[in-house]
Amino acid sequence: DAKTTQPPSMDCAEGRAANLPCNHSTISGNEYVYWYRQIHSQGPQYIIHGLKNNETNEMASLIITEDRKSSTLILPHATLRDTAVYYCIVRVAQSSGDKLTFGTGTRLAVRP
Amino acid sequence: GAVVSQHPSRVICKSGTSVKIECRSLDFQATTMFWYRQFPKQSLMLMATSNEGSKATYEQGVEKDKFLINHASLTLSTLTVTSAHPEDSSFYICSATARGNEQYFGPGTRLTVT
């Protein structure tokens, strides 16, 4: 799986958009970009994933650059409950037995 | 999303004893389950991958005789930490996936060995 680089920490104000970047310059053509988050002392939570098109769901939006070497996770209106460690992971398309390799992630602090 | 449970959520045991942690997929049949370990202020580290009905595949450096994994059914996997020592104290997290779907994580089990 391709290596990812994320800033160790970020903060944003409650109600504002949180934009979390991720670099994955060695991503292969068949690798997807996945985002998970982990709230303190809980298991990780799946957020979103994409291949090359931008994706949006009820939790977030994922913007992938045209060359696919970087992406941004956007939480449109951050709340205090969004304070967590966010992990960007790139991996081959889902199949039974695929494992996730977690990096150090970005610790997002949402301030009141 | 799908629900994965773990039991117990917290356990304290004495050094030298064994501890069993259960991971259940509550509303889907999990073809594969994964076990992770997370030390304080560190990321999740994969310990092993288990497929129903077959032996688990352990990551390099993880002792298979110390961390026994049983994936007896499509909804249950267990991790037994044998002869636990204080350095085994950690947050143990399982995840489950059905073929072609996402991985869903359990809430984790905090093990403290005294």
PDB file of C-alpha atoms in Angstrom, chain A residues 21-69:
ATOM      1  CA  PRO A  21      -4.922  17.334   3.648  1.00  0.00           C
ATOM      2  CA  CYS A  22      -3.209  14.097   2.725  1.00  0.00           C
ATOM      3  CA  ASN A  23      -0.313  13.475   0.361  1.00  0.00           C
ATOM      4  CA  HIS A  24      -0.023  10.134  -1.390  1.00  0.00           C
ATOM      5  CA  SER A  25       2.388  10.817  -4.224  1.00  0.00           C
ATOM      6  CA  THR A  26       3.198   7.131  -4.836  1.00  0.00           C
ATOM      7  CA  ILE A  27      -0.410   6.004  -5.188  1.00  0.00           C
ATOM      8  CA  SER A  28      -1.021   3.379  -7.864  1.00  0.00           C
ATOM      9  CA  GLY A  29      -3.793   3.452 -10.427  1.00  0.00           C
ATOM     10  CA  ASN A  30      -5.808   0.776  -8.686  1.00  0.00           C
ATOM     11  CA  GLU A  31      -5.500   2.198  -5.164  1.00  0.00           C
ATOM     12  CA  TYR A  32      -8.350   3.967  -3.446  1.00  0.00           C
ATOM     13  CA  VAL A  33      -8.107   6.760  -0.878  1.00  0.00           C
ATOM     14  CA  TYR A  34      -9.885   5.942   2.388  1.00  0.00           C
ATOM     15  CA  TRP A  35     -10.516   8.138   5.410  1.00  0.00           C
ATOM     16  CA  TYR A  36     -11.223   6.905   8.919  1.00  0.00           C
ATOM     17  CA  ARG A  37     -11.342   8.763  12.188  1.00  0.00           C
ATOM     18  CA  GLN A  38     -10.819   7.681  15.773  1.00  0.00           C
ATOM     19  CA  ILE A  39     -12.393   9.489  18.661  1.00  0.00           C
ATOM     20  CA  HIS A  40     -10.494   9.069  21.904  1.00  0.00           C
ATOM     21  CA  SER A  41     -10.673   5.535  23.332  1.00  0.00           C
ATOM     22  CA  GLN A  42     -12.992   4.275  20.612  1.00  0.00           C
ATOM     23  CA  GLY A  43     -12.542   2.132  17.515  1.00  0.00           C
ATOM     24  CA  PRO A  44     -11.970   3.833  14.156  1.00  0.00           C
ATOM     25  CA  GLN A  45     -14.990   4.964  12.180  1.00  0.00           C
ATOM     26  CA  TYR A  46     -15.188   4.798   8.402  1.00  0.00           C
ATOM     27  CA  ILE A  47     -15.834   8.211   6.821  1.00  0.00           C
ATOM     28  CA  ILE A  48     -15.504   8.076   3.064  1.00  0.00           C
ATOM     29  CA  HIS A  49     -13.427   6.698   0.208  1.00  0.00           C
ATOM     30  CA  GLY A  50     -12.795   7.456  -3.469  1.00  0.00           C
ATOM     31  CA  LEU A  51     -10.744   6.499  -6.500  1.00  0.00           C
ATOM     32  CA  LYS A  52     -10.452   9.616  -8.654  1.00  0.00           C
ATOM     33  CA  ASN A  53     -13.763  11.446  -8.594  1.00  0.00           C
ATOM     34  CA  ASN A  54     -14.744  13.704  -5.745  1.00  0.00           C
ATOM     35  CA  GLU A  55     -17.103  12.041  -3.303  1.00  0.00           C
ATOM     36  CA  THR A  56     -19.634  13.343  -0.801  1.00  0.00           C
ATOM     37  CA  ASN A  57     -21.712  11.656   1.849  1.00  0.00           C
ATOM     38  CA  GLU A  58     -23.580  12.715   4.964  1.00  0.00           C
ATOM     39  CA  MET A  59     -20.367  13.005   6.948  1.00  0.00           C
ATOM     40  CA  ALA A  60     -17.852  14.630   4.644  1.00  0.00           C
ATOM     41  CA  SER A  61     -16.571  15.417   1.177  1.00  0.00           C
ATOM     42  CA  LEU A  62     -13.431  14.002  -0.395  1.00  0.00           C
ATOM     43  CA  ILE A  63     -11.568  16.016  -2.991  1.00  0.00           C
ATOM     44  CA  ILE A  64      -8.899  14.140  -4.953  1.00  0.00           C
ATOM     45  CA  THR A  65      -6.515  16.050  -7.202  1.00  0.00           C
ATOM     46  CA  GLU A  66      -6.443  15.223 -10.890  1.00  0.00           C
ATOM     47  CA  ASP A  67      -3.028  13.570 -10.619  1.00  0.00           C
ATOM     48  CA  ARG A  68      -4.296  11.671  -7.525  1.00  0.00           C
ATOM     49  CA  LYS A  69      -1.172  12.519  -5.575  1.00  0.00           C
TER      50      LYS A  69
END
